[in-house]
Structure formats: structure tokens, C-alpha cells
CSV table of N, CA and C in Angstrom, one decimal:
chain,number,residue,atom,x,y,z
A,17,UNK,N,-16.5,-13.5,-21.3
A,17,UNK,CA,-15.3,-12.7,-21.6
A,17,UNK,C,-14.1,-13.0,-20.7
A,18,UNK,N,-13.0,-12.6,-21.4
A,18,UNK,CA,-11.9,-13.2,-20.8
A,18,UNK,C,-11.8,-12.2,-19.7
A,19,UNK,N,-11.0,-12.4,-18.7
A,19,UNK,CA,-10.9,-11.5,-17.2
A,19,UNK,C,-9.6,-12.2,-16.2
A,20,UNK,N,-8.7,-11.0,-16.4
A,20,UNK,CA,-7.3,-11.2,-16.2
A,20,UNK,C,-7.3,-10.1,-14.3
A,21,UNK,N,-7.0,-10.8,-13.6
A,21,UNK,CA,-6.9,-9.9,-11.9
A,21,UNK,C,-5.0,-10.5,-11.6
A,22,UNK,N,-4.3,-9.0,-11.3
A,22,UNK,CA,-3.1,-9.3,-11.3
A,22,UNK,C,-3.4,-8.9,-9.5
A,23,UNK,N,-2.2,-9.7,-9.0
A,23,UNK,CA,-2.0,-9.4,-7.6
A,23,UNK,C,-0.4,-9.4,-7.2
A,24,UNK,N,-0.4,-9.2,-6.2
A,24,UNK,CA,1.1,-9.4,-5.5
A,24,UNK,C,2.0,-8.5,-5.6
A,25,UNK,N,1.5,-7.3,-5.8
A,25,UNK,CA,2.6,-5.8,-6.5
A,25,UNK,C,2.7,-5.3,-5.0
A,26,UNK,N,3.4,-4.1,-4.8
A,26,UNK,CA,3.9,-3.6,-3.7
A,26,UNK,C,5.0,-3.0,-3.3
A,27,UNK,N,5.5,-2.4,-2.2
A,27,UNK,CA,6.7,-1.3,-2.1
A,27,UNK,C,7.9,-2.6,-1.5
A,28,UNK,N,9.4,-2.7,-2.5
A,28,UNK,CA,9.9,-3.3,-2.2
A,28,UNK,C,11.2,-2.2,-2.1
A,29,UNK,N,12.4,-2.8,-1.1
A,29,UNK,CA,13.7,-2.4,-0.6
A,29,UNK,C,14.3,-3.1,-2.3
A,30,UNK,N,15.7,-1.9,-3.0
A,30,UNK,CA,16.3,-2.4,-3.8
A,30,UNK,C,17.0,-3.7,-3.4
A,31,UNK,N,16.8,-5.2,-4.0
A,31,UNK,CA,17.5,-6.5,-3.6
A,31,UNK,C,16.8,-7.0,-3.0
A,32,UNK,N,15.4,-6.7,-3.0
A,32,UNK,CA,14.5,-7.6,-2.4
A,32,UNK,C,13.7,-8.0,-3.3
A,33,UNK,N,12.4,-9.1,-3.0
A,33,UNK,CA,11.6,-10.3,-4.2
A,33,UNK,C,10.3,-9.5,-3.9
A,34,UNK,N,9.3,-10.3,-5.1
A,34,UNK,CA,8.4,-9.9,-5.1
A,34,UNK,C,8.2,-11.0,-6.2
A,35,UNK,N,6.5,-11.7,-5.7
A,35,UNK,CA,6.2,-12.6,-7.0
A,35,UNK,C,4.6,-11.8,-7.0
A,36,UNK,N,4.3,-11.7,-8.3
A,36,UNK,CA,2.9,-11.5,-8.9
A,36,UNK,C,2.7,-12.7,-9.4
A,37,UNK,N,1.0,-12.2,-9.1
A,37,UNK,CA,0.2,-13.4,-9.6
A,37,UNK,C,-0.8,-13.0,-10.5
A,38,UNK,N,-1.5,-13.6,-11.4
A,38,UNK,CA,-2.3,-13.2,-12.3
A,38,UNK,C,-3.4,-14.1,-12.7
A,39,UNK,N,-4.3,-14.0,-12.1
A,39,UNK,CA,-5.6,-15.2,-12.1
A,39,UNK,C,-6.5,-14.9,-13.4
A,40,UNK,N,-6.5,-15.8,-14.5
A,40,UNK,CA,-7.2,-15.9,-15.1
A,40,UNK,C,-9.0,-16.2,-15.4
A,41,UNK,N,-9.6,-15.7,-15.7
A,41,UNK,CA,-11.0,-16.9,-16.1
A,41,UNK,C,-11.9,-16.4,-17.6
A,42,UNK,N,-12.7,-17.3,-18.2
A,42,UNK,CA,-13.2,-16.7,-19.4
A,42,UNK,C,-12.4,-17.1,-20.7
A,43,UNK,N,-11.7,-17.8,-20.1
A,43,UNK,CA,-10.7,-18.5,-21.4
A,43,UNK,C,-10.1,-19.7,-21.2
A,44,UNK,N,-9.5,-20.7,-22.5
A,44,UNK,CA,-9.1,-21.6,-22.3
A,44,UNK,C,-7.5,-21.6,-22.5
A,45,UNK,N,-7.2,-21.2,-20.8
A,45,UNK,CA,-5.7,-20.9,-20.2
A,45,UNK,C,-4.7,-21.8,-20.8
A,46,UNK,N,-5.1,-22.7,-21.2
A,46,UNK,CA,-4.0,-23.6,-21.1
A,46,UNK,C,-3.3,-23.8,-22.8
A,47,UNK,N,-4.1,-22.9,-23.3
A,47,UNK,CA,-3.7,-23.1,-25.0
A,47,UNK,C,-3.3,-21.0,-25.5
A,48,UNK,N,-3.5,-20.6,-24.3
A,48,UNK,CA,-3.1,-19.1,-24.7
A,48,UNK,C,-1.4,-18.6,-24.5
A,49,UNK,N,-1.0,-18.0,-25.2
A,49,UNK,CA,0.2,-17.5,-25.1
A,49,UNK,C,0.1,-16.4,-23.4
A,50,UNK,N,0.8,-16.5,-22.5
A,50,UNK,CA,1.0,-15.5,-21.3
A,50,UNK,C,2.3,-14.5,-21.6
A,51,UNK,N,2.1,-13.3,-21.1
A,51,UNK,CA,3.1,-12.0,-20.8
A,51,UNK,C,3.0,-11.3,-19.6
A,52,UNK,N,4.0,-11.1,-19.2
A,52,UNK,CA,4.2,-9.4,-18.6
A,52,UNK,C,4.6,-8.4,-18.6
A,53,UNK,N,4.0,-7.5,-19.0
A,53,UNK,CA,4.4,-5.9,-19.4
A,53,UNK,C,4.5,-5.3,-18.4
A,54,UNK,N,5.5,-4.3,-18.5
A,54,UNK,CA,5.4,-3.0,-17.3
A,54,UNK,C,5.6,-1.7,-18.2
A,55,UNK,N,4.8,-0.6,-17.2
A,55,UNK,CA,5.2,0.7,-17.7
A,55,UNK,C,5.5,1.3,-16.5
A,56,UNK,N,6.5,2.3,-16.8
A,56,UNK,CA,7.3,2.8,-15.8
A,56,UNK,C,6.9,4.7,-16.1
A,57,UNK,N,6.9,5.3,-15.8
A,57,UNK,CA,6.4,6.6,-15.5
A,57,UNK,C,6.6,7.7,-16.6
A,58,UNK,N,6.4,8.3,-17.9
A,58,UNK,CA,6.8,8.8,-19.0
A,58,UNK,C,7.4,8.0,-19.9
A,59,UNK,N,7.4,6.5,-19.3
A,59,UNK,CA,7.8,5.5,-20.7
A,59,UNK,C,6.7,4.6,-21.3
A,60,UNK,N,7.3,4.3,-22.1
A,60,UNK,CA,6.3,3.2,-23.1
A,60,UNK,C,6.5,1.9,-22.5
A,61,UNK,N,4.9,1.1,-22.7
A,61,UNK,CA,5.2,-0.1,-21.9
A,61,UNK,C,5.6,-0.7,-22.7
A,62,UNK,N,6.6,-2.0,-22.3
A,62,UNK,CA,7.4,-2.7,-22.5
A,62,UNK,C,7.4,-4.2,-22.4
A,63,UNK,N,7.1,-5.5,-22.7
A,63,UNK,CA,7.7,-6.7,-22.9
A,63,UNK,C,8.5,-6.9,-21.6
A,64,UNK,N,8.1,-7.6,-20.7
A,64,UNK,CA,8.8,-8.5,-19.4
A,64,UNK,C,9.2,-9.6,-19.7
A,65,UNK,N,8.4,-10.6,-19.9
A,65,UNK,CA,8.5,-11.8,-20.3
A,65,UNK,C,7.3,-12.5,-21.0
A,66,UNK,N,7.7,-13.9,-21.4
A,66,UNK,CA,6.5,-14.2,-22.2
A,66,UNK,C,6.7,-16.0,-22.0
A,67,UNK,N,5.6,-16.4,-21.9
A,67,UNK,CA,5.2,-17.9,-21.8
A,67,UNK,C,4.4,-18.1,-22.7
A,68,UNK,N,4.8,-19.5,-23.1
A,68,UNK,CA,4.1,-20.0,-24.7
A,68,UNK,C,3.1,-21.3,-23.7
A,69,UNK,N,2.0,-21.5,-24.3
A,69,UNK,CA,1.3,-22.8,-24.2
A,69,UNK,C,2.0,-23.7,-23.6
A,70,UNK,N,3.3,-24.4,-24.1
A,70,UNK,CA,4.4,-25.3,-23.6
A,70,UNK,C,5.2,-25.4,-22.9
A,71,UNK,N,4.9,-23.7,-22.2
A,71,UNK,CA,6.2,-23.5,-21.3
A,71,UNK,C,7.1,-22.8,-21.8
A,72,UNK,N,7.6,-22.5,-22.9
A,72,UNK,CA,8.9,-21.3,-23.4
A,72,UNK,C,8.7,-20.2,-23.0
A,73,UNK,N,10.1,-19.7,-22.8
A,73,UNK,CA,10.0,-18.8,-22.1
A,73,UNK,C,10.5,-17.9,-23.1
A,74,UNK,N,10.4,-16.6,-23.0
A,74,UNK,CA,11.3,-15.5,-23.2
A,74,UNK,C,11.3,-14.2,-22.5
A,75,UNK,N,12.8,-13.6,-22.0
A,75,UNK,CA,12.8,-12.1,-21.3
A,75,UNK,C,13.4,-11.4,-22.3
A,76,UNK,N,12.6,-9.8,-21.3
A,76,UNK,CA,13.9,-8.9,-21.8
A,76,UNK,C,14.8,-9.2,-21.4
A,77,UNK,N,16.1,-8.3,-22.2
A,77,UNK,CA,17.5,-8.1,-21.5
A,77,UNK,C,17.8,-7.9,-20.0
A,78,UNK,N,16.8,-6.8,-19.8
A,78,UNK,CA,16.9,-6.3,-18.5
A,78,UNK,C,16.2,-7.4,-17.4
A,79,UNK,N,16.0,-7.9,-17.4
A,79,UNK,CA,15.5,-8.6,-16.1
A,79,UNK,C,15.9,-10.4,-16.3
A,80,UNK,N,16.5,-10.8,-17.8
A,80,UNK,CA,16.8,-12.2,-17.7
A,80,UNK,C,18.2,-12.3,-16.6
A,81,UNK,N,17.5,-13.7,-15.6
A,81,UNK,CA,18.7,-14.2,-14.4
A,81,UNK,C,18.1,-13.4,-13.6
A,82,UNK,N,17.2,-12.5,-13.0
A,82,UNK,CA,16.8,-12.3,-12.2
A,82,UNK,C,14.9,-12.2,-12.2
A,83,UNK,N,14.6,-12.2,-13.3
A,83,UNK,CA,12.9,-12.6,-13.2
A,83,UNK,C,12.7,-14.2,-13.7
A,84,UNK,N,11.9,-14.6,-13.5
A,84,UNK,CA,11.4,-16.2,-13.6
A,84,UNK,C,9.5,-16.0,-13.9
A,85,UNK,N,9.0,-15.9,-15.2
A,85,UNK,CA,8.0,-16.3,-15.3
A,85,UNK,C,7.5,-17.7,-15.3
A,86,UNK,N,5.9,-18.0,-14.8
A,86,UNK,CA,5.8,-19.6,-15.3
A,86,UNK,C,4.4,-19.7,-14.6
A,87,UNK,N,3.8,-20.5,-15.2
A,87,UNK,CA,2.2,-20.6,-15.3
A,87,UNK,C,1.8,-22.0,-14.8
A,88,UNK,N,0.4,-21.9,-13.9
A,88,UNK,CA,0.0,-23.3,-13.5
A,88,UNK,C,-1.2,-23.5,-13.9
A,89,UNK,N,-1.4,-24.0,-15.6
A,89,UNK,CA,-2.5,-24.3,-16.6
A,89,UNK,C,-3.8,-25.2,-15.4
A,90,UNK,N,-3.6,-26.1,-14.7
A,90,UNK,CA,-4.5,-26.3,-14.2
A,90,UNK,C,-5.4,-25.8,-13.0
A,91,UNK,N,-4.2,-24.5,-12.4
A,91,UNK,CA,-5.6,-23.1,-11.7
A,91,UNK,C,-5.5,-22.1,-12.5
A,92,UNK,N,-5.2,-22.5,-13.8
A,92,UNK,CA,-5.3,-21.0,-14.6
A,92,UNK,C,-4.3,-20.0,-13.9
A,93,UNK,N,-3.5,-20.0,-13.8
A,93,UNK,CA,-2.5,-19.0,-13.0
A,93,UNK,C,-1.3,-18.5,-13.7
A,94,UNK,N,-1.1,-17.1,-13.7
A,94,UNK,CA,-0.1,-17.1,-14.4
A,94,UNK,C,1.4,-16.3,-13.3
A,95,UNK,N,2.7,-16.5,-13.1
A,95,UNK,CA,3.0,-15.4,-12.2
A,95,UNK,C,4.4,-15.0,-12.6
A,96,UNK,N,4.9,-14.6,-11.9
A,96,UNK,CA,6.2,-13.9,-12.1
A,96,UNK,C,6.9,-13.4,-11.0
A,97,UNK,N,8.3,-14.3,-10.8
A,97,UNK,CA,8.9,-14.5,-9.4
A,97,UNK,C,10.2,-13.1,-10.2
A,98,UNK,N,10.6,-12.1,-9.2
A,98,UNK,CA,11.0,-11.5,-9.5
A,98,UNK,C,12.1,-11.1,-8.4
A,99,UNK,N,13.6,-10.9,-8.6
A,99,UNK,CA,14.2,-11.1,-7.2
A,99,UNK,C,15.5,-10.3,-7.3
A,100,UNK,N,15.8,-9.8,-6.7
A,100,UNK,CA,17.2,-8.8,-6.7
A,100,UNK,C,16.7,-7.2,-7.2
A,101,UNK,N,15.6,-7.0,-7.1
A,101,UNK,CA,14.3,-5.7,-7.8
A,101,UNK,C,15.7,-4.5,-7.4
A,102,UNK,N,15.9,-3.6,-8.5
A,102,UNK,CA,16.2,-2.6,-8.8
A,102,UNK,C,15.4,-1.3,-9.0
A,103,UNK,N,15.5,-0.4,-8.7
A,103,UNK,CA,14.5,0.9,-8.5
A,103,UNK,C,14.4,1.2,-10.3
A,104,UNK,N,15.0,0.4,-11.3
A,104,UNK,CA,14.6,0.9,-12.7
A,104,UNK,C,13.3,-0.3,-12.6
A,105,UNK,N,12.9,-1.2,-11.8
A,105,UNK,CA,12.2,-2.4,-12.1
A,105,UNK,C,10.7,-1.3,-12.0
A,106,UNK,N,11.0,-0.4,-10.9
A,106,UNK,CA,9.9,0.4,-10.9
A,106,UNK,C,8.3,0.7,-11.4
A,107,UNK,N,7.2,0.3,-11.7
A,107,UNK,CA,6.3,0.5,-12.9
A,107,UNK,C,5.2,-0.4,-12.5
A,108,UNK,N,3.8,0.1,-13.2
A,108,UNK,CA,3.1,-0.9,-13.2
A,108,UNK,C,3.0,-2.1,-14.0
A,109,UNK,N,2.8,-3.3,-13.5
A,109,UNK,CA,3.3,-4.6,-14.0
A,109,UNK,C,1.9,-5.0,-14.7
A,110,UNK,N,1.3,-5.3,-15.8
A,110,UNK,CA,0.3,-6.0,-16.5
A,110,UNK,C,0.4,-7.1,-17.0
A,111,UNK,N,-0.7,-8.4,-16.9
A,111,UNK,CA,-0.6,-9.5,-17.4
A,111,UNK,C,-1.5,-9.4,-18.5
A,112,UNK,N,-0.9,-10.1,-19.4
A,112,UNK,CA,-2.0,-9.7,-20.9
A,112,UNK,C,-1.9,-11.6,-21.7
A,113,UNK,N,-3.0,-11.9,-22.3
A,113,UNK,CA,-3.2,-12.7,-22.5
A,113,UNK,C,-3.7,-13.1,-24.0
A,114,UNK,N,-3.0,-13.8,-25.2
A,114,UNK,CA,-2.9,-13.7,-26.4
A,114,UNK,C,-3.5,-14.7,-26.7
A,115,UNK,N,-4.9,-15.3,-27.8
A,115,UNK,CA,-5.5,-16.4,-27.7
A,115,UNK,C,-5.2,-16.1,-29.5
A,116,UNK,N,-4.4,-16.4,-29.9
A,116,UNK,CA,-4.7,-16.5,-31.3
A,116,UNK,C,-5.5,-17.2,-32.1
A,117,UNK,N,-6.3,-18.5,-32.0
A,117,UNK,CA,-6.9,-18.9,-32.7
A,117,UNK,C,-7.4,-18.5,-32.8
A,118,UNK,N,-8.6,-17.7,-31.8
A,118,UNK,CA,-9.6,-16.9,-32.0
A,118,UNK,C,-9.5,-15.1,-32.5
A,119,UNK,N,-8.1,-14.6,-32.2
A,119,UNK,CA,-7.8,-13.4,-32.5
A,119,UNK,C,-8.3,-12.5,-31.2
A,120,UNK,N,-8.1,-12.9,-30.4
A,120,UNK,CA,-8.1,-12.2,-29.1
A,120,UNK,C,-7.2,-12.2,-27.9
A,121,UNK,N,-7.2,-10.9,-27.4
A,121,UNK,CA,-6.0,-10.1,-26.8
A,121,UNK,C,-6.9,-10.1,-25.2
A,122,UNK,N,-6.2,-9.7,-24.6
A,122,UNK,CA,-6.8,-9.3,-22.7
A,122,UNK,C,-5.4,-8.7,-22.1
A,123,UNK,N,-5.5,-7.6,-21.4
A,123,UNK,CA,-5.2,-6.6,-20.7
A,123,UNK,C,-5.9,-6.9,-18.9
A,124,UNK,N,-4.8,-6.7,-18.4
A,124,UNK,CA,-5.1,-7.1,-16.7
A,124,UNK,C,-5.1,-5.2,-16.4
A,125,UNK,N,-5.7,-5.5,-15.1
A,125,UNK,CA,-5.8,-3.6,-14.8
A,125,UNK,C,-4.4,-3.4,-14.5
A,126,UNK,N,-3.8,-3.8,-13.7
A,126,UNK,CA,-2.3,-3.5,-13.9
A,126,UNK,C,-1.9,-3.7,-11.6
A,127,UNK,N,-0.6,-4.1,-11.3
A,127,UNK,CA,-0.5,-4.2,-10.1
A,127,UNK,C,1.0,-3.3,-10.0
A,128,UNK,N,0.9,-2.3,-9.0
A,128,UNK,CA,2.0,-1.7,-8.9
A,128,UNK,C,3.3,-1.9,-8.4
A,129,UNK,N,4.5,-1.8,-8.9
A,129,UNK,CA,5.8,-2.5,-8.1
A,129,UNK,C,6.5,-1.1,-8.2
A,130,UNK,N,6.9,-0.8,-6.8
A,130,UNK,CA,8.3,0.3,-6.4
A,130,UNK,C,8.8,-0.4,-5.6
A,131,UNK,N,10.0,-0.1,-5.9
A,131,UNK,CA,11.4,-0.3,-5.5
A,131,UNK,C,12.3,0.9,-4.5
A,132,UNK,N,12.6,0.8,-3.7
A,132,UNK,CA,13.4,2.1,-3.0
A,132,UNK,C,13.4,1.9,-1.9
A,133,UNK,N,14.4,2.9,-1.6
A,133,UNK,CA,14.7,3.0,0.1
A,133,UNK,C,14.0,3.6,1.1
């Protein structure tokens, strides 16, 4: 079974970095679509970014020019460099992992990011 461990979350100063990481195993990384979701406290989680098999990218509005996703298929790794963090960046961050051929989904337990003074 596929098995998604996110790391690197933690209490950051507003305008400071933070990169997560998201270690894969149980699947063949290198042909799966990668994401990051966050949910932030009475909201619905939300679409961070998204990496395709080839490397495409796509963000939200809210974090494109300041987040940077990107994945290293040969340690199965997936992360997200994140930098100028704003107290709305707030939330738990999830890596989820989309294998369409086979029609299967994966959810990471989730790694916490705050923001504040």
C-alpha cells in the first residue's frame, strides 16, 4: 500500500521559509501526479500546488512567486519550498498522491505550518 510521511512543518516568523518534505513508498513515484493541500482552521482544504509526472507545475493564486513545489523521482521525494510565509499560510499542509492508471488516491497525515510573531 501506498504510504505518504510529510515532514518539515513548524512555527515560522511572518517572512520567513520553510521547506516540507514528503517521502513516498508503496508506489511507482515517478509516474504519479504529486500535490499539496492545506487546511487552515474552519476552512476547507484547499489545492497548494500540483506536479505532473514531467515536472508541470501548477499554484494557487495565493502562494504563486512565493511557493516552489518539485519532486526528486529517484528518492521518491516530493517537497515544497515555501518562502516570505504569511500568517494566512497558516494550516495543516498534506501531500496526496494521484496514480490514475490504477485509480488510486493517498492522503499523508498532514505536517503543521504557523506563521506569527
Amino acid at each position: 500500500q501506498v504510504q505518504l510521511v510529510e515532514s518539515g512543518g513548524g512555527l515560522v516568523q511572518p517572512g520567513g521559509s520553510l521547506r516540507l518534505s514528503c517521502a513516498a513508498s508503496g508506489t511507482i513515484f515517478s509516474t504519479a501526479i504529486m500535490s499539496w493541500y492545506r487546511q487552515a482552521p474552519g476552512k476547507q482544504r484547499e489545492v497548494v500546488a500540483i506536479i505532473t509526472s514531467t515536472s508541470n507545475t501548477n499554484y494557487a493564486d495565493s502562494v504563486r512567486g512565493r511557493f516552489t513545489i518539485s519532486r526528486d523521482n529517484a528518492k521518491n521525494m516530493l517537497y515544497l519550498q515555501m518562502n516570505n510565509l504569511k500568517p494566512e499560510d497558516t494550516a495543516v499542509y498534506y501531500c496526496y498522491s494521484s496514480e490514475a492508471t490504477i485509480g488510486r488516491a493517498t492522503w499523508g497525515q498532514g505536517t503543521q505550518v504557523t506563521v506569527a510573531s
